[in-house]
Coordinates of C-alpha atoms in Angstrom, one line a residue:
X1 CA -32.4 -14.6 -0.9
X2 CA -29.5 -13.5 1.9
X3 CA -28.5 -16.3 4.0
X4 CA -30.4 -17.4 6.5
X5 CA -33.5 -18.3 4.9
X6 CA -34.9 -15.3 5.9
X7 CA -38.9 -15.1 7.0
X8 CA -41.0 -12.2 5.4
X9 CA -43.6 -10.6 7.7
X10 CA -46.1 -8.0 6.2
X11 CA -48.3 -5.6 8.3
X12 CA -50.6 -3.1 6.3
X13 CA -51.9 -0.6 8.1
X14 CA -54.4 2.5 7.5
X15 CA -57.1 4.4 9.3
X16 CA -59.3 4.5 5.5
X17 CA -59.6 1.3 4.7
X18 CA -57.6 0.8 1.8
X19 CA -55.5 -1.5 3.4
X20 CA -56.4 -4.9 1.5
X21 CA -57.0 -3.0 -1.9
X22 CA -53.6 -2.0 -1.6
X23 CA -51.8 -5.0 -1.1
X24 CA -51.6 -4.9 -5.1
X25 CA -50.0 -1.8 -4.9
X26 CA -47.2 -2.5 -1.9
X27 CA -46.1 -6.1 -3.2
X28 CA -44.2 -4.7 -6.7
X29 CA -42.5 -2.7 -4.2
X30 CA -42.1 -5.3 -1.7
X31 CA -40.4 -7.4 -4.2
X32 CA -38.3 -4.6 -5.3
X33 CA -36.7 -4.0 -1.7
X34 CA -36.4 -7.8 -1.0
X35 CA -34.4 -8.2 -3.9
X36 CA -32.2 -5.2 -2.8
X37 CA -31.6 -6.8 0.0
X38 CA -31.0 -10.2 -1.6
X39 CA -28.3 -8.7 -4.0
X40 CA -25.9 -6.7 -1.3
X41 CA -26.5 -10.0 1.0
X42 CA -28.4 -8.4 3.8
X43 CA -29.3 -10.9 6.2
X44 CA -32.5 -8.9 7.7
X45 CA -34.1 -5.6 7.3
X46 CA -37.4 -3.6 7.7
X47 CA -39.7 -0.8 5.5
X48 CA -42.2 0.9 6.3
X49 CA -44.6 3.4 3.7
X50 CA -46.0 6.5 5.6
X51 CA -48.9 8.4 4.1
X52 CA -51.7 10.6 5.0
X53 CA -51.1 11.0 8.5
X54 CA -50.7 7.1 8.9
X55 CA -48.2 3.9 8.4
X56 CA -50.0 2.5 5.3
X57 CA -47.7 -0.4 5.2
X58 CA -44.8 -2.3 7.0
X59 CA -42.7 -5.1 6.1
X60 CA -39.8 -6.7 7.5
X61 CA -37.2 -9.1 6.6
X62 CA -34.6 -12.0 7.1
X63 CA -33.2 -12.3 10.5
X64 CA -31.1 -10.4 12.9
X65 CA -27.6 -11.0 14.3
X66 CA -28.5 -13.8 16.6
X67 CA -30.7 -15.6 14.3
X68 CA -33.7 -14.7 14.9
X69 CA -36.0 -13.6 12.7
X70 CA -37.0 -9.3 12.1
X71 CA -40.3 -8.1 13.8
X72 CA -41.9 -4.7 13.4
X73 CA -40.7 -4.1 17.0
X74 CA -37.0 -5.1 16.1
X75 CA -34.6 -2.4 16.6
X76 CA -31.9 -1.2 14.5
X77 CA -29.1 1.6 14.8
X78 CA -29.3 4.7 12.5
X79 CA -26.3 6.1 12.0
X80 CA -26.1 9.0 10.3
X81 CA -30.4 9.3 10.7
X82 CA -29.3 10.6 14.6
X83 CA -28.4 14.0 12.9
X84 CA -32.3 15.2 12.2
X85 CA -32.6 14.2 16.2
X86 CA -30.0 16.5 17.9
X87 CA -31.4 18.5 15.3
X88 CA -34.6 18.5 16.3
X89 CA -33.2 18.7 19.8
X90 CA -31.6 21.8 18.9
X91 CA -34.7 23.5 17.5
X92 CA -36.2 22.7 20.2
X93 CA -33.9 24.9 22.5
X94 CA -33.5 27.6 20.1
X95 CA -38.1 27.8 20.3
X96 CA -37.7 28.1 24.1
X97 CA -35.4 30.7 24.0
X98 CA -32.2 29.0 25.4
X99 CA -30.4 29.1 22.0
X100 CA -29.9 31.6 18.9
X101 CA -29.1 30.1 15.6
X102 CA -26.5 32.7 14.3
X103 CA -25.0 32.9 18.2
X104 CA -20.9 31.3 18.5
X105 CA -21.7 28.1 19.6
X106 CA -19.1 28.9 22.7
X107 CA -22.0 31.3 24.0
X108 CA -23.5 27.8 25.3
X109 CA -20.4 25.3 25.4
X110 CA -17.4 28.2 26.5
X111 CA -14.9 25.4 26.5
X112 CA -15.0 24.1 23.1
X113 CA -12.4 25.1 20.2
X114 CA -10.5 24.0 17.7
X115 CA -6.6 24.3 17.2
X116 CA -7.5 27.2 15.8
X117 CA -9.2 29.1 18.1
X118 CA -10.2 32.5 16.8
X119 CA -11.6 30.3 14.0
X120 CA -13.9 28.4 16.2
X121 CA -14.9 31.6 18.1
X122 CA -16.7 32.1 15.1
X123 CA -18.7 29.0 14.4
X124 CA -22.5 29.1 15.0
X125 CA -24.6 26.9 16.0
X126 CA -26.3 27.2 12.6
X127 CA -22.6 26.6 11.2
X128 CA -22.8 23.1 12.8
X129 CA -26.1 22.2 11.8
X130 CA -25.5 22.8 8.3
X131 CA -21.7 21.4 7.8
X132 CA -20.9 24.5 7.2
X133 CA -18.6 25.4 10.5
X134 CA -14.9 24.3 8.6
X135 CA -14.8 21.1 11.0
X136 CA -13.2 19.1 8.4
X137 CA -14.9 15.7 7.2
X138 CA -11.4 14.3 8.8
X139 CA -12.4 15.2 12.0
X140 CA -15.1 13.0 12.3
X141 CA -12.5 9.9 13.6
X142 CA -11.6 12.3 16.7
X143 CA -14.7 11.9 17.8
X144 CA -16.9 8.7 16.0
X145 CA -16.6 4.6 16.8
X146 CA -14.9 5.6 20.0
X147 CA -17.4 2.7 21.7
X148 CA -17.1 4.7 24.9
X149 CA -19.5 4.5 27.4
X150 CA -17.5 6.2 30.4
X151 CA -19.5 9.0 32.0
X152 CA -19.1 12.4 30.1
X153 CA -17.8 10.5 26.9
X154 CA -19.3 12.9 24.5
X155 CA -17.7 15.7 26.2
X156 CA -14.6 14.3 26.1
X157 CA -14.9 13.3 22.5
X158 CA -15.6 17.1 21.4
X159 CA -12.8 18.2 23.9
X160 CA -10.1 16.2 21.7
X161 CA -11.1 18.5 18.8
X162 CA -8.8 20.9 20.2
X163 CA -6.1 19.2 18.4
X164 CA -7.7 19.8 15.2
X165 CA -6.8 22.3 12.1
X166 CA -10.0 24.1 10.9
X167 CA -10.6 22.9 6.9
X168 CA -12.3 26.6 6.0
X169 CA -13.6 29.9 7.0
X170 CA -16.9 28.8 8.9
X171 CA -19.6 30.0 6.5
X172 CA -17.7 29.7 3.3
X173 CA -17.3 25.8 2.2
X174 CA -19.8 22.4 2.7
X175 CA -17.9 19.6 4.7
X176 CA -20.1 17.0 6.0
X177 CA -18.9 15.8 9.5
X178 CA -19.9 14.1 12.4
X179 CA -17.9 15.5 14.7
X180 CA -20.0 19.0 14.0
X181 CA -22.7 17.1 15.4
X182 CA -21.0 15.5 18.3
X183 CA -20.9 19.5 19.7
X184 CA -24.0 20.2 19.1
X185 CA -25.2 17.2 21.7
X186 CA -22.7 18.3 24.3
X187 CA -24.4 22.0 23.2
X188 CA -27.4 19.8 24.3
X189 CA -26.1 18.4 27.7
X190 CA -24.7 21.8 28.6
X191 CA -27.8 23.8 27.8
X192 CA -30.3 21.3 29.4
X193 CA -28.2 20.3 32.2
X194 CA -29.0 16.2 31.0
X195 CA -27.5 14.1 29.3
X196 CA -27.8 13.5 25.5
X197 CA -29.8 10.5 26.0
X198 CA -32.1 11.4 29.2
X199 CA -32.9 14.7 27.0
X200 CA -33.9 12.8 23.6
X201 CA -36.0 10.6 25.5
X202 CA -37.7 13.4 28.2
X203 CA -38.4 15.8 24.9
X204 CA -38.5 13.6 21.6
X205 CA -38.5 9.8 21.9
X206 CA -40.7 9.8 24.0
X207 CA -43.7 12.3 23.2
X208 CA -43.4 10.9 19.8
X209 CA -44.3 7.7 21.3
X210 CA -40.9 5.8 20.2
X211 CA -41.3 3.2 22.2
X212 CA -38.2 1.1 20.9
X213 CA -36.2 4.0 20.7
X214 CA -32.3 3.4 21.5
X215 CA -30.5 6.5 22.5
X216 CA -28.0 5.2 25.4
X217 CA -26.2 1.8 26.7
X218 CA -29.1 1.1 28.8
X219 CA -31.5 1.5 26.0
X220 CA -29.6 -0.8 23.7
X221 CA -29.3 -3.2 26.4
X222 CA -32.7 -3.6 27.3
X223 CA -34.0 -3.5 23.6
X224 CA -31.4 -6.3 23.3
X225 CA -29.5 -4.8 20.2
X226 CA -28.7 -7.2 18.0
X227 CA -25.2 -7.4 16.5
X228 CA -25.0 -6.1 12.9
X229 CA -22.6 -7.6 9.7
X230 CA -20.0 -6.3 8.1
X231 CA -18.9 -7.4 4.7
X232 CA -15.6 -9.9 4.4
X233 CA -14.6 -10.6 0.9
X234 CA -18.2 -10.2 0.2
X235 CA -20.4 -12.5 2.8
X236 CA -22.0 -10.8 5.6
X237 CA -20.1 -11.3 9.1
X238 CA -21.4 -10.6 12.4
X239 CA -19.9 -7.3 13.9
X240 CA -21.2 -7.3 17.4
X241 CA -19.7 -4.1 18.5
X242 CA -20.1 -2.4 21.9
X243 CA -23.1 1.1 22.2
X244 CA -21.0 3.9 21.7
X245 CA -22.4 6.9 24.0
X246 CA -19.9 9.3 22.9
X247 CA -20.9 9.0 19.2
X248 CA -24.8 9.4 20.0
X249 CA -26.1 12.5 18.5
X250 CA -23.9 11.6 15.0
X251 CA -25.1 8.3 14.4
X252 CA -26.0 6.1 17.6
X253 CA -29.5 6.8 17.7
X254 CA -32.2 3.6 16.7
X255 CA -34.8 1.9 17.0
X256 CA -37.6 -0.3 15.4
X257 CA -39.3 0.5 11.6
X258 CA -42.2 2.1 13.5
X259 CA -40.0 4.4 16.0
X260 CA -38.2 5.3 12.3
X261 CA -42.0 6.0 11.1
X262 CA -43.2 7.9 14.4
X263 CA -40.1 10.5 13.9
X264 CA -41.4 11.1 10.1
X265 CA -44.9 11.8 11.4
X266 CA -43.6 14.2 13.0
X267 CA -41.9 16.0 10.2
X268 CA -44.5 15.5 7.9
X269 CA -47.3 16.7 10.5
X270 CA -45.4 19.6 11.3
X271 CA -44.0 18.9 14.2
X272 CA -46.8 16.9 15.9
X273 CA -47.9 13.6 15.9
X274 CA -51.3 12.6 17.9
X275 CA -51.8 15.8 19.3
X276 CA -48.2 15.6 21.3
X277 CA -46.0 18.4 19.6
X278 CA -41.7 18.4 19.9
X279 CA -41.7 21.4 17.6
X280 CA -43.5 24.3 15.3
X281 CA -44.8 23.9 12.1
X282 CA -42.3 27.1 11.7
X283 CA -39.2 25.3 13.0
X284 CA -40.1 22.0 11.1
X285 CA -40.2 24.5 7.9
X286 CA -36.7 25.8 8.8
X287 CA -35.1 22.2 9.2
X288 CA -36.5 21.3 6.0
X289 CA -35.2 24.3 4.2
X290 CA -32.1 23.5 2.1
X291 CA -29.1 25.7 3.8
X292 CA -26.0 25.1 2.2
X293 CA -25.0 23.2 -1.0
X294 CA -23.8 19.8 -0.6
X295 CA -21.9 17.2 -2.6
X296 CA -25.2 15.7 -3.6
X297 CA -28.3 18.3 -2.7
X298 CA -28.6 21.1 -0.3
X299 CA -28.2 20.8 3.1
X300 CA -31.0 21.6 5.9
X301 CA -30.9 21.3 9.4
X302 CA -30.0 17.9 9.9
X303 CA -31.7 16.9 6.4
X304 CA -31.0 17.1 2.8
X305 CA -33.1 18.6 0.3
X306 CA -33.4 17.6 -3.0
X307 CA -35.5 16.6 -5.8
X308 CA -36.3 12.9 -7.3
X309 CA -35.0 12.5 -10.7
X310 CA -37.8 11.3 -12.8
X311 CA -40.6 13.7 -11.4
X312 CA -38.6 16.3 -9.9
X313 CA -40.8 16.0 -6.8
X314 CA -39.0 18.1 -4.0
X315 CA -37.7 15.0 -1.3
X316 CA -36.6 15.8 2.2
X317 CA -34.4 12.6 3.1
X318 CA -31.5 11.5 5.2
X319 CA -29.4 8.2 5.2
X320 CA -27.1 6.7 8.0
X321 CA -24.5 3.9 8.1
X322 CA -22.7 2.2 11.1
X323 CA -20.3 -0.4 10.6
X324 CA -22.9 -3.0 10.8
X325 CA -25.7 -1.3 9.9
X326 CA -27.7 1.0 7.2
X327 CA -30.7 3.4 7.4
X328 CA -32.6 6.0 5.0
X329 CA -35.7 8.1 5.2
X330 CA -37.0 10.0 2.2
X331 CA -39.7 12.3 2.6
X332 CA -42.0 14.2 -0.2
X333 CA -43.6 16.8 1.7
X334 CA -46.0 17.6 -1.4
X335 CA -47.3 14.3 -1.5
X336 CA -47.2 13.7 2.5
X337 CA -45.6 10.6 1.8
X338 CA -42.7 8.7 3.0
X339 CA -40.3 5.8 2.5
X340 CA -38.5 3.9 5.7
X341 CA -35.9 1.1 4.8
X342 CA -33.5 -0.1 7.6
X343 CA -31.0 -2.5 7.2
X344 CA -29.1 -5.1 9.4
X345 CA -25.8 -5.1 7.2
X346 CA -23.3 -2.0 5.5
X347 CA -20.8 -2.5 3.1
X348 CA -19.0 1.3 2.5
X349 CA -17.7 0.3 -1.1
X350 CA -21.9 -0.7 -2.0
X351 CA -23.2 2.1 -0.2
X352 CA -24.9 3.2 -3.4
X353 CA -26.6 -0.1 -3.8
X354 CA -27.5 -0.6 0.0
X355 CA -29.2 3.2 0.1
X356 CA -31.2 1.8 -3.1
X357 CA -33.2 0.2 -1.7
X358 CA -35.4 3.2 -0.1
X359 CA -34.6 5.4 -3.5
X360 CA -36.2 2.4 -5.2
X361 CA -38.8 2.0 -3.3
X362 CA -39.7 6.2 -3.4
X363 CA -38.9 5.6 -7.2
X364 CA -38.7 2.7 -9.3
X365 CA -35.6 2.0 -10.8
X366 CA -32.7 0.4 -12.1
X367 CA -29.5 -0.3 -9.7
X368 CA -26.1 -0.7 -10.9
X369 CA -23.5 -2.9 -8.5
X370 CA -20.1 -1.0 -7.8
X371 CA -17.4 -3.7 -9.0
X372 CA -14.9 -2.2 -6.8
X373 CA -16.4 -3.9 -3.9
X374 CA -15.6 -7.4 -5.2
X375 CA -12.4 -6.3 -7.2
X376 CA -10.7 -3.9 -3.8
X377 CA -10.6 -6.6 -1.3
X378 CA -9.4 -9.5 -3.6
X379 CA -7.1 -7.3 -4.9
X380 CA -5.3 -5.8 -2.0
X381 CA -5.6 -9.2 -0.3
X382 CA -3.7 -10.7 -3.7
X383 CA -0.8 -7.7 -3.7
X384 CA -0.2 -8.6 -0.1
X385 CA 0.9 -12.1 -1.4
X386 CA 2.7 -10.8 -4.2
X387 CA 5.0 -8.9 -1.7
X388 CA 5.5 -11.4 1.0
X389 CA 7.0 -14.1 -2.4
X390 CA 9.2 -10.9 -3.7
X391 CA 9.9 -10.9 0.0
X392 CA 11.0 -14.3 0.4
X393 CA 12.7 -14.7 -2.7
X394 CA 16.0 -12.4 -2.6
X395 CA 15.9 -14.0 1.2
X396 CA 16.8 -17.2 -0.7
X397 CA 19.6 -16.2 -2.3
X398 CA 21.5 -14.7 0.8
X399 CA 23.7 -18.0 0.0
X400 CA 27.0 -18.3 -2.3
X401 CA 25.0 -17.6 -5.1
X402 CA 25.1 -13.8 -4.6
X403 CA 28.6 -13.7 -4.4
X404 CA 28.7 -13.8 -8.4
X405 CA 25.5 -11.0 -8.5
X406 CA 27.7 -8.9 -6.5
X407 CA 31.0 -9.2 -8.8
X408 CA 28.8 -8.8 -11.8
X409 CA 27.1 -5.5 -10.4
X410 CA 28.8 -2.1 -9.6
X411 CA 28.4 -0.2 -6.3
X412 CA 26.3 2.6 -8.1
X413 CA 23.8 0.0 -9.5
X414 CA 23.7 -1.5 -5.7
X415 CA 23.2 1.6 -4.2
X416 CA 20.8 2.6 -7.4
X417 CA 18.2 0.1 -7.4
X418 CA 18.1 -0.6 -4.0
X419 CA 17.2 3.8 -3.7
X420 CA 14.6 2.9 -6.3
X421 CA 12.9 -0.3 -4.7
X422 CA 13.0 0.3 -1.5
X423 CA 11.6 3.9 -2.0
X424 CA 8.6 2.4 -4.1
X425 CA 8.0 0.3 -0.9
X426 CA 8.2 2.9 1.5
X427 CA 5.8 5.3 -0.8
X428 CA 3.0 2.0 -0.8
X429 CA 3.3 1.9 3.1
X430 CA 2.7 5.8 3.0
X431 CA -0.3 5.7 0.2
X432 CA -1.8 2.9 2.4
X433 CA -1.2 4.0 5.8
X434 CA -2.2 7.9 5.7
X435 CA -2.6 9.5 2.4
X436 CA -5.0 7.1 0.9
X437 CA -6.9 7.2 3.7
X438 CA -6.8 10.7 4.6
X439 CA -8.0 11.4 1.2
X440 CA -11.3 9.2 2.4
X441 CA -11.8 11.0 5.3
X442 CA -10.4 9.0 8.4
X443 CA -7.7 6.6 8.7
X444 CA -6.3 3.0 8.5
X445 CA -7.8 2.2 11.5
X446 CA -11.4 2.9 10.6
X447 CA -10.8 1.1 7.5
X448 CA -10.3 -1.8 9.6
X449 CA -13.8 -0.9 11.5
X450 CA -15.8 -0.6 8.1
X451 CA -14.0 -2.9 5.7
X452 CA -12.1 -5.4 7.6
X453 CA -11.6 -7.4 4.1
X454 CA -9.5 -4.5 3.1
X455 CA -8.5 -2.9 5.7
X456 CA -6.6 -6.4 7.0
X457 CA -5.3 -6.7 3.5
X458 CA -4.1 -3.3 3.6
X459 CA -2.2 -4.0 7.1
X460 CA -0.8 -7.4 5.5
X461 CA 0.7 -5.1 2.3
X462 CA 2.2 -2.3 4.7
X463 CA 3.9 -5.4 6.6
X464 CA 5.6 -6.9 3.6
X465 CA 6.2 -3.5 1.9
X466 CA 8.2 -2.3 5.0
X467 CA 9.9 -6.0 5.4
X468 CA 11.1 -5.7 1.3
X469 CA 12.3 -2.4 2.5
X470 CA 14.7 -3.5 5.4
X471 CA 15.3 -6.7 3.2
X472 CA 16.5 -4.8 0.4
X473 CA 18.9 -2.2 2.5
X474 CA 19.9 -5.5 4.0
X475 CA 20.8 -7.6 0.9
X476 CA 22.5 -4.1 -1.0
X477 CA 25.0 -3.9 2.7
X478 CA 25.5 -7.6 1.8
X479 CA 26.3 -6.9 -2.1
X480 CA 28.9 -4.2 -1.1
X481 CA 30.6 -6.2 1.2
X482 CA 30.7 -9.1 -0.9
X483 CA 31.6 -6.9 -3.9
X484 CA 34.6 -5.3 -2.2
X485 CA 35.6 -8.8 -0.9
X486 CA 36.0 -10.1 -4.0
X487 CA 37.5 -7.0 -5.2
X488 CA 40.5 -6.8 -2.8
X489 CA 40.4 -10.5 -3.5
X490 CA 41.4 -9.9 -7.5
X491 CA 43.4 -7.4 -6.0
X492 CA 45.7 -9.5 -4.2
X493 CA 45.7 -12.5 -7.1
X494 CA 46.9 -9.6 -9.7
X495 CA 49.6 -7.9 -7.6
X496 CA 51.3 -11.2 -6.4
X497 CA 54.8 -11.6 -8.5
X498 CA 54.1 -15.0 -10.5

């Protein structure tokens, strides 16, 4: 089990009365997500099963960040699961009339662009809610885990996309990114004249009866957020981070298992849930319809669309991740069934085996552990102590002793090898400190966010790779003035009349 000795809580629920015969049927699957949990080390988490109309089944798990243990009504962050809601939000302005789909997005927020700006005259609103607009997947550290809470922070966040290059034509290429999302909730603010949060919770949150909901700091702060874990060379660590306001309608969106399961009632019941409708049955349709192809599915609005593998039963699902924090809802509309799993822990190299845990429950079967999340942290962590001994040894020999290494090497060689290694420590500073990176979509600095283990050991190898680089430029000046020392020195013995 993760540590903490965590307590298990089960509520079954159902307006048919099938609940106690079906205790059978939710405890394989119970076991299933427990042991999910168990294996990536997740301290506490929560499930729920929607069907029919109802929540057939809840179950929580473990404890939260301050020890205490998971309830039904404990709340959790999202992440990425805050997409379908400014989505939602979205629809919402396009049915009252206040928004077209295929419209420039500029029509309703006339001061956003990119560096590019006859490119981002061109992106729709549609664009953005499909990852579809060019916004590369880069951009998402402009304007995600800024933790600011200042007034107008989203707005601010989307206004820093000025400085960014456009990836593609908008229309032509997939490129999933938050920051698409951060404009469509200042779209939001501008449109409705609210705030983000004040309009999620006046339209959505709260006519779907969310009553745990967390959509700003005030919300978090009365719901009393508990601090989530990150992983550090493989146990779960507290992460208490601050709300982050400016990254709300990407991935700061939460709430409790049950808030989770009142947003897929929704979906499921075409846009209304106990006689309270947020949207059409029509614009529920249109989220759910896949849009654009995506690295895994197709992409909706605000959802994926794709298909379980052993039935090929069509799935409407999202997943989210925080640093701290993990969430996924899958949806299969033809069944009018749904799986909730939310999690108080993320690990970015296990993502796989953390979102497994709702794919499992949907579908039985088999996970398969990522051995680069043990092997990348040790690893980068054991390079950097590598470099700082290669480091330290040459310092050593800064003595007498490299008197005779000079005289036995020529001034090419000097000049040659130290070219060659102090190059090759240059080029690891540059892998490590933009390109690898970079090729992850975002930057050294959120590797430190979502992988500390690694992202620490990574700072630790750039520091001794750049300190073998000065060291070697310093011990080659040394070698040449040794060398020509001793040179004039033979010199002077071999010209003196005997």
């Amino acid at each position: 089990m993760a540590e903490g000795h965590p307590a298990d809580s089960a509520v079954v629920r159902g307006a048919d009365g099938r609940g106690a015969d079906d205790r059978e049927r939710w405890s394989d699957m119970d076991a299933f997500v427990r042991e999910r949990m168990a294996a990536t080390g997740t301290p506490g988490g929560a499930w729920a099963v929607v069907e029919g109309g109802a929540v057939v089944h809840e179950q929580t798990y473990g404890r939260d960040g301050r020890g205490a243990a998971v309830t039904p009504d404990t709340p959790f962050l999202w992440g990425s699961l805050a997409k379908p809601v400014t989505a939602l939000a979205v629809m919402q302005l396009v049915e009252d009339g206040r928004v077209r789909l295929d419209a420039p997005a500029r029509t309703y927020l006339p001061w956003f662009r990119l560096a590019d700006r006859e490119v981002s005259d061109r992106i729709t609103v549609r664009h953005l809610l499909t990852n579809t607009s060019g916004i590369p997947a880069s951009a998402t550290a402009e304007v995600q885990d800024r933790y600011d809470n200042a007034p107008g922070a989203l707005a601010h966040a989307v206004r820093d996309l000025a400085r960014i290059e456009p990836g593609a034509e908008p229309g032509t290429a997939y490129a999933y990114s938050s920051a698409g999302y951060a404009v469509l909730g200042a779209l939001v603010e501008e449109v409705s004249g609210q705030s983000y949060g004040a309009y999620a919770h006046e339209r959505i949150l709260g006519p779907l009866g969310m009553e745990h909901a967390i959509a700003t700091e005030d919300d978090a702060e009365r719901e009393r957020l508990a601090p989530g874990h990150r992983p550090v060379f493989g146990r779960p660590t507290v992460f208490d981070a601050p709300y982050d306001t400016a990254g709300a309608p990407a991935a700061h969106v939460g709430g409790s298992v049950g808030d989770a399961a009142r947003l897929v009632l929704a979906q499921l019941g075409g846009g209304e849930v106990d006689g309270r409708r947020v949207l059409s049955a029509r614009g529920i349709a249109e989220m759910h319809r896949g849009q654009a192809d995506s690295d895994i599915d197709r992409f909706g609005l605000g959802w994926s669309v794709g298909t379980l593998p052993g039935t090929g039963e069509r799935t409407v699902w999202k997943s989210g991740s925080l640093p701290g924090y993990d969430a996924m809802i899958i949806m299969l509309p033809e069944s009018d069934r749904a799986v909730i799993v939310l999690q108080n822990a993320f690990d970015l190299l296990r993502a796989q085996e953390f979102h497994h845990a709702a794919v499992g429950a949907a579908e039985p079967g088999a996970a398969s552990a990522d051995p680069l999340a043990t092997v990348l942290p040790w690893s980068a962590a054991a390079l950097a102590v590598l470099l700082t001994l290669c480091a330290a040894a040459p310092a050593l020999r800064i003595l007498p002793g490299r008197r005779a290494a000079a005289r036995a090497r020529s001034r090419r060689r000097i000049l040659w090898t130290t070219a060659v290694s102090a190059g090759a420590s240059l080029a690891l500073v540059a892998l490590l400190w933009w390109v690898l990176p970079a090729s992850l979509g975002g930057t050294l600095a959120s590797a430190l966010l979502w992988l500390p283990d690694t992202g620490w050991s990574a700072v630790a190898v750039i520091a001794a790779a750049l300190f073998l680089a000065v060291e070697r430029v310093a011990l080659a000046a040394v070698d040449l003035r040794r060398g020509r020392a001793v040179g004039s020195q033979a010199l002077t013995l071999t010209s003196r009349p005997r």
